[in-house]
Structure formats: C-alpha cells, structure tokens
C-alpha cells in the first residue's frame, strides 16, 4: 500500500475562523477610534487607536493576498511595525512643527491669583 497523505483543503482567509476574528477586531477598533474622535478624547487615545487600526489592516491585507506564504524570508510583523512607526513619527513631527509654527512662544499659562499685581 502506498502512503497517501490527505490533501489539505485551502480555505480562503475571509471564510476562516481566524479571518472572522481579525475582521471583528478591525471593526471594533475602527468603531472605538470613531467614538474617540466624536467624543473629542485626548489625542494620544486617538493616535494609539489609529496606529492599531493601521497594523490590523496591514495584517488583514497580508493574509488576504497570501503574502505570508509567498515570502517566507521576510519577518512581516517587524516590517509592518517599522513602516507604521516611521509614518507615525513623521506625522508627529509635522504636527509638532505646525503647532510650534502657529504658537512659537509656547502655551499660554495663567498666573496664579496671588502673583497678580493689584493696582489701586
């Protein structure tokens, strides 16, 4: 008898359990980012959530296009993380430059009441 190995059935990523979980995570993260923007939450919350949305979206595209099996020599999480981090650093630098350009003297700070001069 010849050893017959069972043929592995290929399931598309979108129809697998792993795909459903990743899509659900992406939808939940996009929803939370939208709610942070609507509620005018502090900027770090929005930026971190946006960063997570970008990373999840890259991984979903990676699995849909089956690039993880095509290029086994590339460590995808490290590459995606490095690219997204570089883009976020550039965006952060541009926002800081813009903030300093419009307000070069720094933030306005009120003086405490006991330091005010009283004019009689």
Coordinates of N, CA and C in Angstrom, one line a residue:
X1 N 0.8 -1.2 0.0 CA 0.0 0.0 0.0 C 0.9 1.2 0.0
X2 N 0.5 2.2 -0.8 CA 1.3 3.4 -0.8 C 0.7 4.4 0.2
X3 N 1.7 5.1 0.8 CA 1.2 6.1 1.8 C 0.6 7.3 1.1
X4 N -0.7 7.4 1.3 CA -1.4 8.5 0.7 C -1.7 9.6 1.8
X5 N -1.1 10.7 1.6 CA -1.3 11.8 2.5 C -2.6 12.6 2.1
X6 N -3.3 12.9 3.1 CA -4.6 13.7 2.8 C -4.2 15.1 2.3
X7 N -5.0 15.5 1.3 CA -4.7 16.8 0.7 C -5.4 17.9 1.6
X8 N -4.5 18.9 1.9 CA -5.0 19.9 2.7 C -5.9 20.8 1.9
X9 N -7.1 21.0 2.5 CA -8.1 21.9 1.8 C -7.8 23.3 2.1
X10 N -7.7 24.1 1.1 CA -7.4 25.6 1.3 C -8.7 26.3 1.5
X11 N -8.8 27.0 2.6 CA -9.9 27.9 2.9 C -9.5 29.3 2.8
X12 N -10.3 30.1 2.0 CA -9.9 31.5 1.9 C -9.9 32.2 3.3
X13 N -9.0 33.1 3.5 CA -8.9 33.8 4.7 C -10.2 34.4 5.3
X14 N -10.9 35.0 4.4 CA -12.2 35.7 4.8 C -13.2 34.7 5.3
X15 N -13.1 33.5 5.0 CA -14.1 32.5 5.4 C -13.6 31.6 6.6
X16 N -12.4 31.9 7.0 CA -11.9 31.1 8.1 C -12.3 31.7 9.5
X17 N -12.1 31.0 10.5 CA -12.4 31.5 11.9 C -11.4 32.6 12.2
X18 N -10.1 32.4 11.8 CA -9.1 33.4 12.1 C -9.4 34.7 11.3
X19 N -9.9 34.6 10.1 CA -10.3 35.7 9.4 C -11.5 36.5 10.0
X20 N -12.5 35.7 10.5 CA -13.6 36.4 11.1 C -13.2 37.1 12.4
X21 N -12.3 36.5 13.1 CA -11.8 37.2 14.4 C -11.1 38.4 14.1
X22 N -10.2 38.4 13.1 CA -9.4 39.6 12.7 C -10.3 40.7 12.1
X23 N -11.3 40.3 11.3 CA -12.2 41.3 10.8 C -13.1 42.0 11.9
X24 N -13.5 41.1 12.9 CA -14.2 41.6 14.0 C -13.4 42.6 14.9
X25 N -12.1 42.2 15.0 CA -11.2 43.1 15.8 C -11.0 44.4 15.1
X26 N -10.9 44.4 13.7 CA -10.7 45.6 13.0 C -11.9 46.5 13.1
X27 N -13.1 45.9 13.0 CA -14.3 46.7 13.1 C -14.5 47.3 14.5
X28 N -14.1 46.5 15.5 CA -14.2 47.1 16.9 C -13.2 48.2 17.1
X29 N -12.0 48.1 16.6 CA -11.0 49.1 16.7 C -11.4 50.4 16.0
X30 N -11.9 50.2 14.7 CA -12.3 51.4 14.0 C -13.5 52.1 14.7
X31 N -14.4 51.3 15.2 CA -15.5 51.9 16.0 C -15.0 52.7 17.2
X32 N -14.1 52.1 17.9 CA -13.6 52.8 19.1 C -12.8 54.1 18.7
X33 N -12.1 54.0 17.6 CA -11.4 55.2 17.1 C -12.4 56.3 16.7
X34 N -13.5 55.9 16.1 CA -14.5 56.9 15.7 C -15.2 57.5 16.9
X35 N -15.5 56.7 17.9 CA -16.1 57.2 19.1 C -15.1 58.1 19.9
X36 N -13.8 57.8 19.8 CA -12.8 58.7 20.5 C -12.8 60.1 19.7
X37 N -12.9 60.1 18.4 CA -12.9 61.3 17.7 C -14.2 62.1 17.9
X38 N -15.3 61.4 17.9 CA -16.6 62.1 18.2 C -16.6 62.7 19.6
X39 N -16.1 62.0 20.6 CA -16.1 62.4 22.0 C -15.0 63.4 22.3
X40 N -14.1 63.7 21.3 CA -13.0 64.6 21.4 C -12.1 64.2 22.6
X41 N -11.8 62.9 22.6 CA -10.9 62.4 23.6 C -9.5 62.9 23.4
X42 N -8.6 62.8 24.4 CA -7.2 63.3 24.3 C -6.5 62.6 23.1
X43 N -5.7 63.4 22.5 CA -5.0 63.0 21.2 C -4.3 61.6 21.3
X44 N -3.6 61.3 22.4 CA -2.9 60.0 22.5 C -3.9 58.8 22.3
X45 N -5.1 58.9 22.8 CA -6.0 57.8 22.6 C -6.3 57.6 21.2
X46 N -6.5 58.7 20.4 CA -6.9 58.6 19.0 C -5.7 58.1 18.2
X47 N -4.5 58.6 18.5 CA -3.3 58.2 17.8 C -3.0 56.7 18.0
X48 N -3.1 56.3 19.3 CA -2.8 54.9 19.5 C -3.8 53.9 18.9
X49 N -5.1 54.3 18.9 CA -6.1 53.5 18.3 C -5.9 53.6 16.8
X50 N -5.5 54.7 16.2 CA -5.3 54.8 14.8 C -4.1 53.9 14.4
X51 N -3.1 53.9 15.2 CA -1.9 53.0 15.0 C -2.3 51.5 15.0
X52 N -3.2 51.2 15.9 CA -3.7 49.8 16.0 C -4.5 49.4 14.7
X53 N -5.4 50.4 14.3 CA -6.2 50.1 13.1 C -5.3 49.9 11.9
X54 N -4.2 50.7 11.8 CA -3.3 50.5 10.6 C -2.6 49.2 10.6
X55 N -2.1 48.8 11.8 CA -1.4 47.5 11.9 C -2.4 46.3 11.6
X56 N -3.6 46.4 12.1 CA -4.6 45.3 11.9 C -4.9 45.3 10.4
X57 N -5.1 46.4 9.8 CA -5.4 46.5 8.4 C -4.3 45.9 7.5
X58 N -3.1 46.2 7.8 CA -2.0 45.6 7.1 C -1.9 44.1 7.2
X59 N -2.2 43.6 8.4 CA -2.2 42.1 8.6 C -3.3 41.5 7.9
X60 N -4.5 42.1 7.8 CA -5.6 41.5 7.1 C -5.3 41.5 5.6
X61 N -4.8 42.6 5.1 CA -4.4 42.6 3.7 C -3.3 41.5 3.4
X62 N -2.4 41.4 4.3 CA -1.3 40.4 4.2 C -1.9 39.0 4.1
X63 N -2.8 38.6 4.9 CA -3.4 37.3 4.9 C -4.4 37.1 3.7
X64 N -5.1 38.2 3.3 CA -6.0 38.1 2.1 C -5.2 37.8 0.8
X65 N -4.1 38.6 0.7 CA -3.3 38.4 -0.5 C -2.3 37.2 -0.4
X66 N -2.3 36.5 0.7 CA -1.5 35.3 1.0 C 0.0 35.6 0.8
X67 N 0.4 36.8 1.2 CA 1.8 37.2 1.1 C 2.7 36.5 2.2
X68 N 2.0 36.1 3.2 CA 2.8 35.4 4.3 C 3.3 34.1 3.8
X69 N 2.7 33.4 2.9 CA 3.2 32.2 2.3 C 4.0 32.4 1.1
X70 N 3.9 33.5 0.5 CA 4.7 33.8 -0.7 C 6.2 34.1 -0.4
X71 N 6.3 34.9 0.7 CA 7.7 35.4 1.0 C 8.0 35.0 2.5
X72 N 8.5 33.8 2.6 CA 8.8 33.3 4.0 C 10.0 33.9 4.6
X73 N 10.9 34.5 3.8 CA 12.1 35.0 4.3 C 11.9 36.4 5.0
X74 N 10.8 37.0 4.8 CA 10.6 38.3 5.4 C 9.8 38.2 6.7
X75 N 10.2 38.8 7.8 CA 9.5 38.8 9.0 C 8.5 39.9 9.0
X76 N 7.3 39.6 8.6 CA 6.2 40.6 8.4 C 5.9 41.4 9.6
X77 N 5.7 40.9 10.8 CA 5.3 41.8 11.9 C 6.4 42.9 12.1
X78 N 7.6 42.6 12.0 CA 8.7 43.6 12.2 C 8.6 44.6 11.1
X79 N 8.5 44.2 9.9 CA 8.4 45.2 8.8 C 7.2 46.1 8.9
X80 N 6.1 45.5 9.1 CA 4.9 46.4 9.2 C 5.0 47.3 10.4
X81 N 5.5 46.8 11.5 CA 5.6 47.7 12.7 C 6.6 48.8 12.4
X82 N 7.7 48.5 11.7 CA 8.7 49.5 11.4 C 8.2 50.6 10.5
X83 N 7.4 50.2 9.5 CA 6.9 51.1 8.5 C 5.8 52.0 9.1
X84 N 4.9 51.4 9.9 CA 3.9 52.2 10.6 C 4.5 53.2 11.6
X85 N 5.5 52.7 12.3 CA 6.1 53.6 13.3 C 6.8 54.8 12.6
X86 N 7.5 54.5 11.5 CA 8.1 55.6 10.7 C 7.1 56.6 10.3
X87 N 5.9 56.1 9.7 CA 4.9 57.1 9.3 C 4.3 57.9 10.5
X88 N 4.1 57.2 11.6 CA 3.6 57.9 12.8 C 4.6 59.0 13.3
X89 N 5.9 58.6 13.2 CA 6.9 59.6 13.7 C 6.9 60.8 12.8
X90 N 6.8 60.6 11.5 CA 6.8 61.7 10.5 C 5.6 62.6 10.7
X91 N 4.4 61.9 10.9 CA 3.2 62.7 11.2 C 3.3 63.5 12.5
X92 N 3.8 62.9 13.5 CA 4.0 63.5 14.8 C 4.9 64.7 14.7
X93 N 6.0 64.6 13.9 CA 7.0 65.7 13.7 C 6.3 66.8 13.0
X94 N 5.5 66.5 11.9 CA 4.8 67.5 11.2 C 3.8 68.3 12.1
X95 N 3.1 67.5 12.9 CA 2.1 68.2 13.8 C 2.8 69.1 14.8
X96 N 3.9 68.6 15.4 CA 4.7 69.4 16.3 C 5.2 70.7 15.6
X97 N 5.7 70.5 14.4 CA 6.2 71.7 13.7 C 5.1 72.7 13.4
X98 N 3.9 72.2 13.1 CA 2.8 73.1 12.8 C 2.4 73.8 14.1
X99 N 2.4 73.1 15.2 CA 2.0 73.7 16.5 C 3.0 74.7 16.9
X100 N 4.3 74.5 16.7 CA 5.3 75.5 17.0 C 5.2 76.7 16.1
X101 N 4.9 76.4 14.8 CA 4.8 77.5 13.8 C 3.7 78.5 14.2
X102 N 2.5 78.0 14.6 CA 1.4 78.8 14.9 C 1.5 79.4 16.3
X103 N 2.3 78.8 17.2 CA 2.4 79.3 18.6 C 3.8 79.2 19.0
X104 N 4.7 80.1 18.5 CA 6.1 80.0 18.8 C 6.5 80.3 20.2
X105 N 5.7 81.0 21.0 CA 6.1 81.4 22.3 C 5.8 80.3 23.3
X106 N 5.1 79.3 22.9 CA 4.7 78.2 23.8 C 3.3 78.4 24.3
X107 N 2.8 77.5 25.1 CA 1.4 77.5 25.5 C 1.2 78.7 26.5
X108 N 0.0 79.2 26.4 CA -0.4 80.3 27.3 C -0.6 79.8 28.7
X109 N 0.1 80.4 29.7 CA -0.1 79.9 31.1 C -0.6 81.1 31.9
X110 N -1.6 80.8 32.7 CA -2.2 81.8 33.5 C -1.3 81.9 34.8
X111 N -1.2 83.1 35.3 CA -0.5 83.3 36.6 C -1.5 83.0 37.7
X112 N -1.0 82.5 38.8 CA -1.8 82.3 40.0 C -2.3 83.6 40.5
X113 N -3.5 83.6 41.2 CA -4.1 84.8 41.7 C -3.2 85.5 42.7
X114 N -2.4 84.9 43.5 CA -1.6 85.6 44.5 C -0.4 86.3 43.9
X115 N -0.1 86.0 42.6 CA 1.0 86.7 41.9 C 0.6 87.9 41.1
X116 N -0.7 88.2 41.0 CA -1.2 89.3 40.2 C -0.9 90.6 41.0
X117 N -0.6 91.6 40.2 CA -0.4 92.9 40.8 C -1.7 93.6 41.0
X118 N -1.8 94.2 42.2 CA -3.0 94.9 42.5 C -2.8 96.4 42.3
X119 N -3.5 97.0 41.4 CA -3.4 98.5 41.1 C -4.5 99.2 41.8
X120 N -4.1 100.1 42.7 CA -5.1 100.9 43.4 C -5.3 102.3 42.9

